[in-house]
Amino acid sequence: MTHTDLTTHTLRARLEETFPTFVQTLIDLIAIPSVSSLPQHSQDLDRSAQYVQQLFSDIGLEARIESVTTPEGVVGKPAVLARSPHIEGAPTVLLYAHHDVQPTGDPQRWSLEPFTAEVRGDRLYGRGSSDDGAGIVVHLGALNLLARDLPVNVIVFIEGEEELGSPTFDTFLHTYADELRADVIIVTDSDNWKVGEPALTTTLRGNCCCTLEVTVSEHAVHSGMFGGPMVDATTCASLLISSFYDEAGNVRIKGLGGSDKADVDWPEEEFRAAAGILEGVQLAGTGDLAARVWTKPSITVIGWDTTSVAEASNTIAPKTRLRLSMRTVPGIEPEKAMEALRAHIETHMPFGAHVTISDVECGPGYQADLEAPAVELAHRALTEAWSVPSVNIGVGGSIPFISQFQSEFPEAQVLVMGVEDPLTNAHSEDESQSLSDLKHAILAEALILRDLAHKP
Ligand code: BES
Ligand code: MN
Ligand code: MN
């Protein structure tokens, strides 16, 4: 079989036959609890890397597992690196996804076992079904559809530490630069505009996390004896957080940038429904709703250590610790944003409470080059696969790996796409993947690979 029939019609028909096997692969992936942030799952992370390696070697790629240690001693998680048989003169395309997943949180909040997949209607439920098991299956499915007719050189890179912010990726990139160099890179870890409506992601926010420790006294004291003039550490930290916002609920820290305008209208009812926001709870900030998620900064408290309610007593807490996650505006360097946050904290600490900032981790945002020829080609493929016009969207989340890759290979054209959608519930309970979108995404990626052979 050599470069025979790669019409969209034929590929679509092939996919109709093979799609159930890809759904099964996704079910198998969900069964491996590859949580990168929890040490007790490190063997599961190894197992998922092995499973993914096998998937790609079964379809004729040379696949192996690699990990690196940074000069600072950070030990990387297992990544799968696979390549197709070399075709001289053909362009090289790198396909990216990640096999690590987020922890489940409280399993009681799930309506299923998080690592036992369940199909309900058009959706497949389970941790990692969408973020990013679906990304792996899209690459596998597209390569499977083209099979021996694959007209480009393909490198598959399935990372095992994306959910940690890709801590060893820079070292990985330098170690394997020759193998990772590509003309086009397809990142399948983002979302579509809506179920049934395809999109290319043109911006992502960056992310800066840091831990604050707020202290007010040398030890705890009786709240009746000292309360009033003496304010507890938890309250001081709360007042600090409130100083991040203006009256309208915009982040008011100077130097973070941001734009109020978006090209699309995100209806408030859809946003509220997707996030499960309770009636009467108002949205914060001003400007277009899409801009507030895509191109304005946000600060979220993602962890807080303080006296628990169960252990509460009439005592003034001397100390509290909290972890903040600040989403930064695309185009703004996250390290600069972190400096702005630090300056704000140091000048706004209520009652002069002491504060230290530690464990700072920053990952950059992303802005697509809309002039890249691959962008137009991708929109055509997405539109053809879904039979619905593909649109440009921004995304409020972050994939720091992309800019690291871009600075190493500035010539490469990047396509960020993905099969998550507003109902996916990524990082939360009852995560799910639309199966019809998954099928369309496999076809779209096969069409892109087919067409890139002629237009690198
Ligand atoms: N797939 C997400 C990125 C994403 C989020 C795409 C929302 C589309 C919509 C990715 O797995 C992710 O969660 N990234 C982390 C990065 C962080 C650890 C630096 C994020 O955004 O929190
Ligand atoms: Mn992801
Ligand atoms: Mn994620």
Short mmCIF file of C-alpha atoms and ligand atoms in Angstrom, two decimals:
data_model
loop_
_atom_site.label_atom_id
_atom_site.label_comp_id
_atom_site.label_asym_id
_atom_site.label_seq_id
_atom_site.Cartn_x
_atom_site.Cartn_y
_atom_site.Cartn_z
CA MET A 1 0.00 0.00 0.00
CA THR A 2 1.83 3.13 -1.13
CA HIS A 3 0.22 6.56 -1.22
CA THR A 4 -2.99 5.16 -2.51
CA ASP A 5 -6.26 6.63 -1.49
CA LEU A 6 -6.07 9.32 1.16
CA THR A 7 -9.26 11.17 0.28
CA THR A 8 -11.21 12.55 3.18
CA HIS A 9 -14.01 10.22 2.23
CA THR A 10 -11.81 7.12 2.55
CA LEU A 11 -10.25 8.28 5.80
CA ARG A 12 -13.68 8.97 7.25
CA ALA A 13 -14.86 5.49 6.29
CA ARG A 14 -11.75 3.88 7.81
CA LEU A 15 -12.32 5.81 11.00
CA GLU A 16 -15.93 4.61 11.25
CA GLU A 17 -14.57 1.05 11.39
CA THR A 18 -11.66 1.62 13.75
CA PHE A 19 -13.06 4.19 16.16
CA PRO A 20 -14.27 1.66 18.78
CA THR A 21 -10.70 0.43 19.26
CA PHE A 22 -9.56 3.99 20.03
CA VAL A 23 -12.33 4.38 22.58
CA GLN A 24 -11.10 1.14 24.17
CA THR A 25 -7.55 2.51 24.23
CA LEU A 26 -8.81 5.59 26.06
CA ILE A 27 -10.64 3.35 28.54
CA ASP A 28 -7.38 1.44 29.14
CA LEU A 29 -5.47 4.70 29.66
CA ILE A 30 -8.03 5.92 32.21
CA ALA A 31 -7.51 2.67 34.16
CA ILE A 32 -3.89 3.68 34.91
CA PRO A 33 -3.86 6.34 37.68
CA SER A 34 -0.88 8.28 36.32
CA VAL A 35 -1.00 11.15 38.82
CA SER A 36 2.33 12.94 38.44
CA SER A 37 2.04 15.02 41.62
CA LEU A 38 1.60 12.09 44.04
CA PRO A 39 4.68 9.98 44.87
CA GLN A 40 2.51 6.93 45.61
CA HIS A 41 1.56 6.85 41.93
CA SER A 42 5.08 6.90 40.53
CA GLN A 43 4.83 3.24 39.44
CA ASP A 44 1.53 4.00 37.74
CA LEU A 45 3.24 6.81 35.86
CA ASP A 46 5.86 4.28 34.72
CA ARG A 47 3.10 1.89 33.70
CA SER A 48 1.26 4.51 31.69
CA ALA A 49 4.50 5.45 29.91
CA GLN A 50 5.01 1.77 29.06
CA TYR A 51 1.45 1.43 27.82
CA VAL A 52 1.79 4.50 25.63
CA GLN A 53 5.15 3.32 24.29
CA GLN A 54 3.52 0.01 23.33
CA LEU A 55 0.63 1.80 21.57
CA PHE A 56 2.99 3.66 19.27
CA SER A 57 5.36 0.78 18.68
CA ASP A 58 2.35 -1.38 17.73
CA ILE A 59 1.61 0.98 14.84
CA GLY A 60 5.17 0.79 13.52
CA LEU A 61 6.94 3.68 15.27
CA GLU A 62 10.25 3.28 17.02
CA ALA A 63 9.20 4.17 20.57
CA ARG A 64 11.12 4.49 23.81
CA ILE A 65 10.83 5.98 27.29
CA GLU A 66 13.19 8.74 28.40
CA SER A 67 13.57 11.02 31.38
CA VAL A 68 16.23 13.50 32.42
CA THR A 69 17.58 15.10 35.59
CA THR A 70 18.15 18.86 35.63
CA PRO A 71 21.49 20.39 36.68
CA GLU A 72 19.70 21.38 39.93
CA GLY A 73 18.88 17.72 40.56
CA VAL A 74 15.17 17.69 39.65
CA VAL A 75 14.38 14.16 38.45
CA GLY A 76 12.06 14.10 35.45
CA LYS A 77 9.01 11.88 34.94
CA PRO A 78 8.98 9.28 32.15
CA ALA A 79 8.18 10.64 28.68
CA VAL A 80 7.52 8.63 25.54
CA LEU A 81 9.50 9.53 22.45
CA ALA A 82 8.54 7.79 19.20
CA ARG A 83 9.40 8.30 15.55
CA SER A 84 8.04 7.07 12.26
CA PRO A 85 10.26 5.50 9.58
CA HIS A 86 12.23 8.32 7.96
CA ILE A 87 11.09 9.75 4.63
CA GLU A 88 13.85 11.75 2.96
CA GLY A 89 12.83 15.29 2.04
CA ALA A 90 9.45 15.20 3.77
CA PRO A 91 8.65 17.73 6.50
CA THR A 92 8.83 16.67 10.13
CA VAL A 93 5.85 17.06 12.45
CA LEU A 94 6.04 16.70 16.22
CA LEU A 95 2.87 15.47 17.94
CA TYR A 96 2.58 16.43 21.62
CA ALA A 97 0.29 15.27 24.41
CA HIS A 98 0.77 14.29 28.08
CA HIS A 99 0.06 11.01 29.85
CA ASP A 100 0.11 12.34 33.40
CA VAL A 101 -3.14 13.39 35.06
CA GLN A 102 -4.35 15.50 37.96
CA PRO A 103 -5.26 13.92 41.31
CA THR A 104 -8.95 13.04 41.68
CA GLY A 105 -9.65 15.17 44.74
CA ASP A 106 -12.34 13.68 46.99
CA PRO A 107 -13.57 10.51 45.17
CA GLN A 108 -16.88 10.90 47.02
CA ARG A 109 -17.62 13.87 44.79
CA TRP A 110 -17.41 11.68 41.68
CA SER A 111 -20.45 9.81 40.38
CA LEU A 112 -18.15 6.97 39.21
CA GLU A 113 -14.85 5.38 40.12
CA PRO A 114 -12.41 8.01 38.74
CA PHE A 115 -10.15 5.38 37.12
CA THR A 116 -12.90 3.12 35.78
CA ALA A 117 -14.21 4.64 32.56
CA GLU A 118 -17.94 4.87 31.87
CA VAL A 119 -19.71 5.85 28.65
CA ARG A 120 -22.85 7.95 29.09
CA GLY A 121 -24.42 9.14 25.85
CA ASP A 122 -21.80 10.96 23.77
CA ARG A 123 -19.36 11.24 26.68
CA LEU A 124 -16.69 9.00 28.17
CA TYR A 125 -16.10 9.69 31.87
CA GLY A 126 -12.96 9.15 33.94
CA ARG A 127 -9.83 10.96 35.15
CA GLY A 128 -7.68 11.82 32.13
CA SER A 129 -10.42 10.98 29.64
CA SER A 130 -10.01 14.45 28.17
CA ASP A 131 -6.92 15.96 29.82
CA ASP A 132 -4.99 14.50 28.16
CA GLY A 133 -5.76 10.88 27.34
CA ALA A 134 -7.81 12.16 24.43
CA GLY A 135 -4.73 13.98 23.08
CA ILE A 136 -2.77 10.72 23.03
CA VAL A 137 -5.61 8.90 21.29
CA VAL A 138 -5.96 11.65 18.66
CA HIS A 139 -2.30 11.20 17.68
CA LEU A 140 -2.59 7.43 17.72
CA GLY A 141 -5.82 7.50 15.71
CA ALA A 142 -4.50 9.92 13.09
CA LEU A 143 -1.35 7.85 12.57
CA ASN A 144 -3.39 4.68 12.43
CA LEU A 145 -5.70 6.14 9.76
CA LEU A 146 -2.80 7.10 7.54
CA ALA A 147 -0.89 3.91 8.38
CA ARG A 148 1.81 3.12 5.84
CA ASP A 149 0.69 6.04 3.68
CA LEU A 150 1.86 8.55 6.28
CA PRO A 151 3.46 11.18 4.04
CA VAL A 152 5.47 13.13 6.66
CA ASN A 153 8.10 12.34 9.28
CA VAL A 154 6.46 12.14 12.67
CA ILE A 155 7.94 12.47 16.14
CA VAL A 156 5.56 11.69 18.98
CA PHE A 157 6.37 13.26 22.33
CA ILE A 158 4.09 12.25 25.22
CA GLU A 159 5.17 14.05 28.34
CA GLY A 160 4.73 12.69 31.88
CA GLU A 161 4.93 15.91 33.90
CA GLU A 162 2.78 18.54 32.19
CA GLU A 163 0.51 18.84 35.21
CA LEU A 164 3.59 19.77 37.26
CA GLY A 165 4.48 22.61 34.88
CA SER A 166 7.03 20.55 32.87
CA PRO A 167 9.88 21.04 35.39
CA THR A 168 12.56 19.15 33.44
CA PHE A 169 11.46 20.00 29.92
CA ASP A 170 14.23 22.51 29.26
CA THR A 171 16.85 19.89 30.07
CA PHE A 172 14.94 17.30 28.02
CA LEU A 173 14.87 19.69 25.08
CA HIS A 174 18.60 20.30 25.25
CA THR A 175 19.38 16.61 25.66
CA TYR A 176 17.21 15.47 22.75
CA ALA A 177 17.21 18.63 20.59
CA ASP A 178 18.27 16.75 17.47
CA GLU A 179 15.43 14.29 17.81
CA LEU A 180 12.77 16.86 18.67
CA ARG A 181 13.53 19.35 15.89
CA ALA A 182 10.43 19.72 13.71
CA ASP A 183 8.93 21.99 11.04
CA VAL A 184 5.49 21.87 12.61
CA ILE A 185 4.42 20.99 16.11
CA ILE A 186 0.88 19.94 16.94
CA VAL A 187 -0.04 20.32 20.60
CA THR A 188 -3.20 18.37 21.35
CA ASP A 189 -3.89 19.50 24.90
CA SER A 190 -6.31 22.39 24.54
CA ASP A 191 -10.04 22.72 23.99
CA ASN A 192 -12.64 23.45 21.36
CA TRP A 193 -15.02 26.37 21.46
CA LYS A 194 -18.01 24.16 22.19
CA VAL A 195 -18.98 20.53 21.70
CA GLY A 196 -19.41 20.17 17.93
CA GLU A 197 -17.57 23.45 17.16
CA PRO A 198 -13.85 23.10 16.39
CA ALA A 199 -11.21 25.70 17.19
CA LEU A 200 -7.55 26.49 17.01
CA THR A 201 -6.10 27.96 20.22
CA THR A 202 -4.33 31.23 19.47
CA THR A 203 -3.48 32.39 23.00
CA LEU A 204 -2.86 30.75 26.37
CA ARG A 205 -2.23 32.48 29.68
CA GLY A 206 0.95 31.92 31.63
CA ASN A 207 0.98 30.70 35.20
CA CYS A 208 2.90 31.72 38.35
CA CYS A 209 2.46 29.82 41.58
CA CYS A 210 3.91 30.84 44.93
CA THR A 211 3.53 30.03 48.62
CA LEU A 212 2.94 32.79 51.18
CA GLU A 213 3.62 32.41 54.86
CA VAL A 214 1.99 35.09 56.99
CA THR A 215 3.03 35.43 60.67
CA VAL A 216 1.88 37.85 63.36
CA SER A 217 3.27 36.52 66.65
CA GLU A 218 5.75 34.17 68.25
CA HIS A 219 3.04 31.84 69.52
CA ALA A 220 -0.73 31.34 69.70
CA VAL A 221 -2.66 33.22 72.36
CA HIS A 222 -6.15 33.31 73.91
CA SER A 223 -8.52 35.16 71.57
CA GLY A 224 -10.45 36.70 74.46
CA MET A 225 -7.37 37.96 76.20
CA PHE A 226 -5.73 39.54 73.13
CA GLY A 227 -8.37 39.62 70.35
CA GLY A 228 -9.34 43.09 69.11
CA PRO A 229 -6.04 44.88 68.94
CA MET A 230 -4.34 41.69 67.83
CA VAL A 231 -5.47 40.30 64.46
CA ASP A 232 -4.91 36.62 63.61
CA ALA A 233 -2.68 35.56 60.72
CA THR A 234 -5.57 34.04 58.75
CA THR A 235 -7.51 37.31 58.81
CA CYS A 236 -4.38 39.26 57.79
CA ALA A 237 -3.91 36.92 54.84
CA SER A 238 -7.59 37.32 53.89
CA LEU A 239 -7.29 41.11 53.94
CA LEU A 240 -4.18 40.86 51.79
CA ILE A 241 -6.10 38.80 49.23
CA SER A 242 -8.93 41.31 49.20
CA SER A 243 -6.37 44.01 48.35
CA PHE A 244 -5.72 42.22 45.04
CA TYR A 245 -9.16 43.34 43.74
CA ASP A 246 -10.77 46.64 42.83
CA GLU A 247 -14.46 47.33 43.53
CA ALA A 248 -15.56 45.76 40.25
CA GLY A 249 -13.59 42.58 40.96
CA ASN A 250 -10.73 43.22 38.54
CA VAL A 251 -7.22 42.30 39.68
CA ARG A 252 -5.82 45.74 40.48
CA ILE A 253 -2.13 44.88 40.88
CA LYS A 254 -0.11 47.19 38.64
CA GLY A 255 2.08 45.84 35.86
CA LEU A 256 0.14 42.71 34.96
CA GLY A 257 -1.22 44.04 31.64
CA GLY A 258 -4.42 42.72 30.06
CA SER A 259 -6.96 43.46 27.37
CA ASP A 260 -10.73 43.90 27.83
CA LYS A 261 -11.68 43.00 24.26
CA ALA A 262 -12.38 39.59 22.75
CA ASP A 263 -13.45 38.73 19.20
CA VAL A 264 -16.15 36.38 20.37
CA ASP A 265 -19.10 36.66 22.69
CA TRP A 266 -19.15 34.11 25.52
CA PRO A 267 -22.73 34.16 26.79
CA GLU A 268 -22.79 34.49 30.58
CA GLU A 269 -25.39 31.72 30.97
CA GLU A 270 -23.13 29.24 29.15
CA PHE A 271 -20.13 30.23 31.25
CA ARG A 272 -22.11 29.89 34.47
CA ALA A 273 -23.59 26.54 33.49
CA ALA A 274 -20.21 25.08 32.46
CA ALA A 275 -18.62 26.17 35.76
CA GLY A 276 -21.62 25.20 37.89
CA ILE A 277 -21.85 28.67 39.46
CA LEU A 278 -24.73 29.02 41.94
CA GLU A 279 -27.63 31.34 41.37
CA GLY A 280 -27.02 34.80 42.76
CA VAL A 281 -23.22 34.40 42.80
CA GLN A 282 -21.88 37.22 40.62
CA LEU A 283 -19.02 37.16 38.15
CA ALA A 284 -16.05 39.39 38.89
CA GLY A 285 -14.40 42.03 36.72
CA THR A 286 -15.22 44.12 33.70
CA GLY A 287 -14.70 43.72 29.95
CA ASP A 288 -15.78 40.97 27.56
CA LEU A 289 -16.26 37.71 29.41
CA ALA A 290 -13.93 35.80 27.06
CA ALA A 291 -11.25 38.47 27.57
CA ARG A 292 -11.58 38.12 31.33
CA VAL A 293 -10.61 34.45 31.00
CA TRP A 294 -8.17 34.65 28.10
CA THR A 295 -6.34 37.97 28.18
CA LYS A 296 -6.70 39.38 31.69
CA PRO A 297 -4.86 38.21 34.80
CA SER A 298 -6.41 36.21 37.61
CA ILE A 299 -5.27 35.11 41.06
CA THR A 300 -6.69 31.99 42.70
CA VAL A 301 -6.02 30.64 46.18
CA ILE A 302 -5.32 26.98 45.45
CA GLY A 303 -4.35 25.84 48.94
CA TRP A 304 -4.59 27.17 52.48
CA ASP A 305 -3.16 25.75 55.71
CA THR A 306 -4.84 27.15 58.77
CA THR A 307 -6.48 25.77 61.89
CA SER A 308 -9.19 23.35 60.76
CA VAL A 309 -12.78 23.79 61.91
CA ALA A 310 -12.52 20.45 63.75
CA GLU A 311 -9.59 21.77 65.75
CA ALA A 312 -10.91 25.29 66.22
CA SER A 313 -10.59 26.81 69.68
CA ASN A 314 -10.70 30.38 70.96
CA THR A 315 -7.14 31.00 69.92
CA ILE A 316 -5.42 33.59 67.70
CA ALA A 317 -3.43 31.79 64.99
CA PRO A 318 0.15 33.07 64.85
CA LYS A 319 0.80 31.80 61.33
CA THR A 320 -0.89 30.67 58.13
CA ARG A 321 0.32 29.40 54.76
CA LEU A 322 -1.34 29.66 51.40
CA ARG A 323 -0.57 28.85 47.80
CA LEU A 324 -1.54 31.25 45.04
CA SER A 325 -1.88 30.56 41.33
CA MET A 326 -1.68 33.69 39.20
CA ARG A 327 -2.64 33.40 35.52
CA THR A 328 -0.63 35.90 33.50
CA VAL A 329 -1.57 37.71 30.33
CA PRO A 330 -0.23 36.21 27.07
CA GLY A 331 2.81 38.25 26.01
CA ILE A 332 3.68 39.30 29.58
CA GLU A 333 6.71 37.56 31.05
CA PRO A 334 5.51 35.60 34.08
CA GLU A 335 8.66 36.46 36.04
CA LYS A 336 7.82 40.17 35.59
CA ALA A 337 4.25 39.50 36.70
CA MET A 338 5.61 37.70 39.76
CA GLU A 339 7.73 40.74 40.60
CA ALA A 340 4.60 42.92 40.36
CA LEU A 341 2.73 40.56 42.69
CA ARG A 342 5.67 40.52 45.13
CA ALA A 343 5.85 44.33 45.14
CA HIS A 344 2.10 44.53 45.82
CA ILE A 345 2.27 42.02 48.67
CA GLU A 346 5.23 43.74 50.29
CA THR A 347 3.48 47.13 50.23
CA HIS A 348 -0.05 46.00 51.14
CA MET A 349 0.42 43.62 54.05
CA PRO A 350 -2.37 44.47 56.50
CA PHE A 351 -1.21 45.55 59.97
CA GLY A 352 2.38 45.03 58.90
CA ALA A 353 2.09 41.25 59.31
CA HIS A 354 5.27 39.46 58.28
CA VAL A 355 5.18 37.63 54.98
CA THR A 356 7.57 35.40 53.10
CA ILE A 357 7.14 34.27 49.50
CA SER A 358 8.63 30.91 48.51
CA ASP A 359 8.42 28.03 46.01
CA VAL A 360 7.84 30.33 43.06
CA GLU A 361 7.14 28.45 39.83
CA CYS A 362 6.49 30.33 36.61
CA GLY A 363 5.42 29.09 33.18
CA PRO A 364 4.97 31.38 30.17
CA GLY A 365 1.85 31.99 28.10
CA TYR A 366 1.54 31.63 24.35
CA GLN A 367 0.60 33.74 21.35
CA ALA A 368 0.17 32.09 17.97
CA ASP A 369 1.67 33.43 14.77
CA LEU A 370 -1.55 33.77 12.81
CA GLU A 371 0.39 34.26 9.56
CA ALA A 372 1.95 30.76 9.71
CA PRO A 373 0.80 28.76 6.66
CA ALA A 374 0.02 25.75 8.86
CA VAL A 375 -2.65 27.81 10.66
CA GLU A 376 -4.78 28.17 7.55
CA LEU A 377 -4.23 24.53 6.63
CA ALA A 378 -5.33 23.47 10.12
CA HIS A 379 -8.51 25.58 10.02
CA ARG A 380 -9.40 23.95 6.71
CA ALA A 381 -8.86 20.46 8.11
CA LEU A 382 -10.85 21.18 11.28
CA THR A 383 -13.70 22.68 9.27
CA GLU A 384 -13.74 19.70 6.91
CA ALA A 385 -13.65 17.12 9.71
CA TRP A 386 -16.49 18.68 11.70
CA SER A 387 -18.37 20.18 8.72
CA VAL A 388 -18.62 23.25 10.99
CA PRO A 389 -16.42 26.36 10.57
CA SER A 390 -13.36 26.32 12.82
CA VAL A 391 -12.69 29.45 14.89
CA ASN A 392 -9.76 31.02 16.76
CA ILE A 393 -10.07 30.93 20.53
CA GLY A 394 -7.98 31.93 23.49
CA VAL A 395 -7.63 29.71 26.53
CA GLY A 396 -7.33 30.70 30.17
CA GLY A 397 -5.17 27.69 31.07
CA SER A 398 -1.47 27.22 30.45
CA ILE A 399 0.80 24.82 28.57
CA PRO A 400 4.26 26.16 29.49
CA PHE A 401 6.00 23.53 27.37
CA ILE A 402 5.01 25.42 24.18
CA SER A 403 7.09 28.55 24.68
CA GLN A 404 10.09 26.55 25.83
CA PHE A 405 9.82 24.59 22.61
CA GLN A 406 9.36 27.78 20.58
CA SER A 407 12.45 29.45 21.96
CA GLU A 408 14.55 26.38 21.12
CA PHE A 409 13.06 26.05 17.62
CA PRO A 410 11.91 29.55 16.57
CA GLU A 411 11.37 28.44 12.97
CA ALA A 412 8.82 25.76 13.87
CA GLN A 413 5.14 26.45 13.23
CA VAL A 414 2.98 25.63 16.22
CA LEU A 415 -0.63 24.44 16.14
CA VAL A 416 -2.43 24.27 19.47
CA MET A 417 -5.64 22.30 19.37
CA GLY A 418 -7.46 19.83 21.53
CA VAL A 419 -10.61 18.01 22.39
CA GLU A 420 -11.46 19.38 25.78
CA ASP A 421 -14.62 21.48 25.84
CA PRO A 422 -16.44 23.69 28.35
CA LEU A 423 -18.20 20.64 29.82
CA THR A 424 -15.05 18.55 30.26
CA ASN A 425 -14.52 19.33 33.98
CA ALA A 426 -10.76 18.91 33.64
CA HIS A 427 -8.95 18.82 37.03
CA SER A 428 -12.32 18.33 38.73
CA GLU A 429 -14.74 15.48 39.44
CA ASP A 430 -16.56 13.57 36.67
CA GLU A 431 -14.08 14.62 33.97
CA SER A 432 -15.38 13.57 30.57
CA GLN A 433 -14.66 13.58 26.85
CA SER A 434 -17.13 14.04 24.00
CA LEU A 435 -16.75 10.96 21.77
CA SER A 436 -18.06 12.68 18.65
CA ASP A 437 -15.47 15.45 19.07
CA LEU A 438 -12.78 12.83 19.64
CA LYS A 439 -13.68 11.14 16.38
CA HIS A 440 -13.69 14.43 14.47
CA ALA A 441 -10.35 15.41 16.00
CA ILE A 442 -8.72 12.16 14.85
CA LEU A 443 -9.91 12.81 11.32
CA ALA A 444 -8.82 16.46 11.45
CA GLU A 445 -5.31 15.55 12.57
CA ALA A 446 -5.04 12.89 9.85
CA LEU A 447 -6.06 15.53 7.28
CA ILE A 448 -3.46 17.96 8.64
CA LEU A 449 -0.69 15.34 8.41
CA ARG A 450 -1.84 14.41 4.92
CA ASP A 451 -1.86 18.01 3.73
CA LEU A 452 1.38 19.06 5.42
CA ALA A 453 3.25 16.71 3.10
CA HIS A 454 2.75 19.26 0.32
CA LYS A 455 2.84 22.50 2.34
CA PRO A 456 5.44 22.40 5.10
N1 BES B 1 -4.73 20.92 29.22
C1 BES B 1 -4.40 21.88 30.22
C2 BES B 1 -4.30 23.31 29.64
C3 BES B 1 -5.66 23.83 29.28
C4 BES B 1 -6.47 24.32 30.29
C5 BES B 1 -6.12 23.82 27.98
C6 BES B 1 -7.74 24.79 29.99
C7 BES B 1 -7.39 24.26 27.69
C8 BES B 1 -8.20 24.75 28.69
C9 BES B 1 -3.10 21.48 30.90
O1 BES B 1 -3.06 20.10 31.17
C10 BES B 1 -2.98 22.15 32.23
O2 BES B 1 -3.76 21.85 33.10
N2 BES B 1 -1.99 23.00 32.40
C11 BES B 1 -1.66 23.53 33.68
C12 BES B 1 -0.27 24.08 33.61
C13 BES B 1 0.32 24.43 34.95
C14 BES B 1 0.65 23.18 35.75
C15 BES B 1 1.56 25.25 34.77
C16 BES B 1 -2.66 24.62 34.05
O3 BES B 1 -3.16 25.35 33.17
O4 BES B 1 -2.98 24.71 35.24
MN MN B 2 -3.57 18.97 29.60
MN MN B 3 -4.36 19.73 32.96
#
